Short mmCIF file of C-alpha atoms in Angstrom, two decimals:
data_model
loop_
_atom_site.label_atom_id
_atom_site.label_comp_id
_atom_site.label_asym_id
_atom_site.label_seq_id
_atom_site.Cartn_x
_atom_site.Cartn_y
_atom_site.Cartn_z
CA MET V 76 102.26 -137.88 92.17
CA ARG V 77 105.11 -135.71 93.33
CA ILE V 78 105.44 -132.88 90.82
CA LEU V 79 107.98 -130.11 90.33
CA ILE V 80 106.90 -126.76 88.86
CA CYS V 81 109.77 -124.60 87.62
CA GLU V 82 108.53 -121.13 86.69
CA ASP V 83 109.60 -117.56 87.53
CA ASP V 84 106.07 -116.11 87.79
CA GLU V 85 105.17 -116.49 91.47
CA GLY V 86 101.48 -115.75 90.90
CA PHE V 87 101.22 -118.41 88.22
CA ILE V 88 103.06 -120.91 90.42
CA LYS V 89 100.57 -120.37 93.26
CA PHE V 90 97.63 -120.87 90.88
CA LEU V 91 99.05 -124.05 89.35
CA LYS V 92 100.25 -125.48 92.66
CA LYS V 93 96.82 -124.97 94.23
CA GLY V 94 95.05 -126.69 91.33
CA LEU V 95 97.39 -129.69 91.33
CA GLU V 96 97.22 -130.10 95.10
CA GLU V 97 93.42 -130.10 94.89
CA GLU V 98 93.81 -133.06 92.52
CA GLY V 99 95.74 -134.87 95.27
CA HIS V 100 99.30 -134.28 94.06
CA SER V 101 102.33 -133.19 96.09
CA VAL V 102 103.96 -130.13 94.52
CA ASP V 103 107.41 -128.56 94.87
CA THR V 104 108.31 -125.27 93.19
CA ALA V 105 111.40 -123.51 91.85
CA LEU V 106 111.69 -119.91 90.63
CA ASN V 107 114.68 -120.43 88.32
CA GLY V 108 116.37 -123.16 86.32
CA GLU V 109 119.30 -123.67 88.66
CA GLU V 110 117.00 -124.24 91.62
CA GLY V 111 114.95 -126.63 89.51
CA GLU V 112 118.02 -128.66 88.54
CA ASN V 113 119.15 -128.90 92.17
CA LEU V 114 115.72 -130.15 93.27
CA ILE V 115 115.57 -132.78 90.53
CA ARG V 116 119.04 -134.02 91.43
CA ALA V 117 118.11 -134.19 95.12
CA HIS V 118 114.60 -135.67 94.97
CA GLU V 119 112.54 -138.21 93.09
CA TYR V 120 109.74 -136.68 91.02
CA ASP V 121 107.00 -138.30 88.95
CA LEU V 122 106.64 -135.29 86.62
CA ALA V 123 108.19 -131.87 85.94
CA ILE V 124 106.35 -128.84 84.52
CA LEU V 125 108.80 -126.23 83.22
CA ASP V 126 108.77 -122.78 81.67
CA VAL V 127 111.12 -122.01 78.79
CA MET V 128 112.09 -118.47 79.81
CA MET V 129 113.62 -118.50 83.28
CA PRO V 130 116.49 -116.69 85.02
CA LYS V 131 119.89 -118.28 85.70
CA LEU V 132 119.13 -121.31 83.50
CA ASP V 133 116.52 -121.41 80.74
CA GLY V 134 114.16 -124.34 80.35
CA ILE V 135 115.79 -125.81 77.25
CA GLU V 136 119.22 -125.97 78.89
CA LEU V 137 117.60 -127.34 82.04
CA VAL V 138 116.03 -130.22 80.10
CA ARG V 139 119.35 -130.90 78.38
CA ARG V 140 121.02 -131.23 81.77
CA ILE V 141 118.21 -133.34 83.23
CA ARG V 142 118.47 -135.82 80.38
CA SER V 143 122.16 -136.29 81.12
CA PHE V 144 121.29 -137.99 84.43
CA ASN V 145 117.55 -138.81 84.25
CA CYS V 146 116.08 -140.16 81.02
CA ARG V 147 112.72 -141.30 82.45
CA LEU V 148 111.33 -138.20 84.16
CA PRO V 149 108.26 -136.97 82.20
CA ILE V 150 108.70 -133.29 81.33
CA ILE V 151 106.03 -130.87 80.09
CA PHE V 152 106.84 -127.36 78.92
CA LEU V 153 104.13 -124.86 79.85
CA THR V 154 105.17 -121.52 78.37
CA ALA V 155 104.15 -118.36 76.54
CA ARG V 156 106.67 -119.13 73.78
CA ASP V 157 104.68 -120.41 70.80
CA ASP V 158 107.24 -120.14 67.97
CA LEU V 159 108.07 -123.30 66.05
CA SER V 160 111.82 -122.94 66.57
CA THR V 161 111.49 -123.08 70.36
CA LYS V 162 109.11 -126.02 70.18
CA LEU V 163 111.50 -127.99 67.98
CA LYS V 164 114.48 -127.26 70.25
CA SER V 165 112.43 -128.34 73.25
CA PHE V 166 111.61 -131.73 71.76
CA ASP V 167 115.16 -132.14 70.47
CA VAL V 168 116.63 -131.82 73.97
CA GLY V 169 114.13 -134.30 75.42
CA CYS V 170 110.87 -132.77 76.62
CA ASP V 171 107.82 -135.04 76.36
CA ASP V 172 105.07 -132.47 75.75
CA TYR V 173 104.67 -128.76 75.05
CA MET V 174 101.75 -126.48 75.95
CA THR V 175 101.38 -122.75 75.42
CA LYS V 176 99.73 -120.14 77.65
CA PRO V 177 96.89 -119.36 78.03
CA PHE V 178 95.98 -123.00 78.63
CA SER V 179 93.18 -125.24 79.83
CA PHE V 180 93.85 -126.81 83.24
CA GLU V 181 91.71 -129.82 82.25
CA GLU V 182 93.86 -130.30 79.15
CA LEU V 183 97.03 -130.16 81.25
CA LEU V 184 95.64 -132.89 83.53
CA ALA V 185 94.76 -135.01 80.48
CA ARG V 186 98.28 -134.61 79.06
CA MET V 187 99.76 -135.55 82.44
CA ARG V 188 97.65 -138.71 82.53
CA ALA V 189 98.72 -139.58 78.98
CA LEU V 190 102.40 -139.22 79.86
CA LEU V 191 102.03 -141.39 82.94
CA LYS V 192 100.10 -144.01 80.99
CA ARG V 193 102.87 -144.06 78.39
CA GLY V 194 105.37 -144.64 81.17
CA THR V 195 103.43 -147.50 82.75
CA ASP V 196 102.88 -149.10 79.32
CA GLN V 197 106.62 -149.02 78.71
CA PHE V 198 107.87 -150.06 82.13
CA GLY V 199 104.92 -152.09 83.40
CA SER V 200 101.66 -150.86 84.91
CA THR V 201 101.50 -153.15 87.94
CA LEU V 202 103.68 -153.65 90.99
CA GLU V 203 103.47 -157.10 92.59
CA ILE V 204 104.98 -158.20 95.90
CA GLY V 205 103.72 -161.65 96.84
CA ASP V 206 99.91 -161.50 96.77
CA LEU V 207 99.94 -157.69 97.00
CA ILE V 208 99.21 -156.03 93.65
CA LEU V 209 99.17 -152.32 92.87
CA ASP V 210 97.69 -151.33 89.51
CA GLN V 211 99.24 -147.95 88.68
CA ARG V 212 97.03 -147.35 85.67
CA ALA V 213 93.77 -147.80 87.57
CA SER V 214 95.14 -146.65 90.96
CA ARG V 215 93.81 -149.78 92.64
CA VAL V 216 95.32 -152.18 95.16
CA TYR V 217 94.56 -155.88 95.68
CA LYS V 218 95.61 -158.18 98.51
CA GLY V 219 95.03 -161.89 98.04
CA GLY V 220 92.75 -161.12 95.10
CA VAL V 221 90.54 -158.77 97.14
CA GLU V 222 90.50 -155.04 96.41
CA VAL V 223 91.73 -152.83 99.26
CA ASN V 224 90.27 -149.34 99.57
CA LEU V 225 93.01 -146.84 100.34
CA THR V 226 93.07 -143.08 100.74
CA LYS V 227 95.17 -141.06 98.28
CA LYS V 228 98.00 -140.68 100.80
CA GLU V 229 97.92 -144.37 101.78
CA TYR V 230 98.08 -145.31 98.10
CA SER V 231 101.04 -142.97 97.51
CA ILE V 232 102.92 -144.38 100.50
CA LEU V 233 102.32 -147.97 99.41
CA GLU V 234 103.35 -147.24 95.82
CA TYR V 235 106.59 -145.62 97.03
CA LEU V 236 107.33 -148.55 99.34
CA MET V 237 106.62 -151.11 96.61
CA LYS V 238 108.86 -149.29 94.12
CA ASN V 239 111.60 -149.50 96.75
CA VAL V 240 110.90 -153.02 98.03
CA ASN V 241 113.39 -154.26 100.65
CA CYS V 242 114.86 -150.75 100.96
CA VAL V 243 114.48 -148.67 104.11
CA LEU V 244 112.74 -145.33 103.52
CA SER V 245 113.13 -142.71 106.22
CA ARG V 246 110.25 -140.65 107.55
CA SER V 247 111.90 -137.66 105.90
CA GLN V 248 111.87 -139.39 102.50
CA LEU V 249 108.21 -140.32 102.88
CA LEU V 250 107.28 -136.80 103.96
CA GLN V 251 109.07 -135.30 100.98
CA HIS V 252 107.72 -137.75 98.40
CA VAL V 253 104.11 -138.03 99.55
CA TRP V 254 103.43 -134.67 101.21
CA GLY V 255 106.18 -132.51 99.70
CA TYR V 256 107.32 -131.45 103.18
CA ASN V 257 110.83 -130.95 104.40
CA PHE V 258 111.74 -132.98 107.47
CA GLN V 259 109.70 -132.02 110.51
CA PRO V 260 110.91 -133.96 113.58
CA ASN V 261 107.78 -133.36 115.67
CA THR V 262 105.18 -134.59 113.16
CA ASN V 263 103.74 -138.10 113.39
CA VAL V 264 101.74 -137.93 110.15
CA VAL V 265 103.85 -140.68 108.55
CA ASP V 266 103.43 -143.04 111.51
CA VAL V 267 99.66 -142.46 111.60
CA HIS V 268 99.28 -143.28 107.88
CA ILE V 269 101.59 -146.31 108.13
CA LYS V 270 99.49 -147.68 111.00
CA SER V 271 96.32 -147.25 108.95
CA LEU V 272 97.94 -148.81 105.88
CA ARG V 273 99.13 -151.81 107.86
CA ALA V 274 95.62 -152.40 109.19
CA LYS V 275 94.34 -152.61 105.62
CA ILE V 276 96.99 -154.72 103.87
CA ASP V 277 98.65 -156.87 106.53
CA LYS V 278 96.74 -160.04 107.32
CA LYS V 279 95.76 -160.42 110.94
CA GLY V 280 98.00 -163.08 112.42
CA GLY V 281 99.85 -163.38 109.12
CA GLN V 282 103.09 -162.01 107.71
CA GLU V 283 103.68 -158.32 108.29
CA LEU V 284 104.77 -156.74 105.01
CA ILE V 285 105.60 -153.23 106.25
CA LYS V 286 108.48 -153.42 108.70
CA THR V 287 109.59 -150.75 111.13
CA VAL V 288 113.37 -150.38 111.10
CA ARG V 289 114.09 -148.82 114.46
CA GLY V 290 115.79 -145.44 114.23
CA MET V 291 115.70 -145.48 110.43
CA GLY V 292 112.19 -145.67 108.98
CA TYR V 293 110.00 -148.19 107.19
CA MET V 294 110.50 -150.94 104.64
CA LEU V 295 108.18 -153.15 102.62
CA GLU V 296 109.65 -156.62 102.71
CA GLY V 297 108.95 -159.27 100.11
CA GLN V 298 109.75 -160.78 96.74
CA LYS V 299 108.76 -159.25 93.43
CA ALA V 300 106.41 -161.46 91.41
#
């Protein structure tokens, strides 16, 4: 997943970012609510983890603003505020879960999985393009009924392409979504992973699903099932 952490404690951010990246996630960070809002407006995230008490824009107002333009983004509050009034306000404005510090990292991961499962149950847990199937709940991919073994990054790229079928995604977009990098013109990490992904899902001598759009990026071409 691509996750945003919005928290003004830099030490805590480093700890949480390191743990989530070790789980295979791409993580962006913001030190205040205004920066967090700008990032959410500019990028596509799978989950946001927010503090309540932040400079410039507190977490409750941030969620209120997010829900005015994004109703599907899963949001977890992770905060030292444990009073009932703050919890109720947080749910009223649209957060999905609320955890207090100190916390268990394993519990946070479990709550993240539960939120994502809820989302796939509501909006569909599988992506299907022709005979290519991606099961988001099980994190498995099948081509022509045969399971394809992908690395975490290959899976993330394919999921992003399938969610944006027939749309061109630039290298910059793929870098930001999968790796959390800003655009780096000299890196070929996207091209290397696309080549590996093609070798695994495109039939030899058959139709090529992942197209290169010269000067623009990559596109997965096909019809949704």
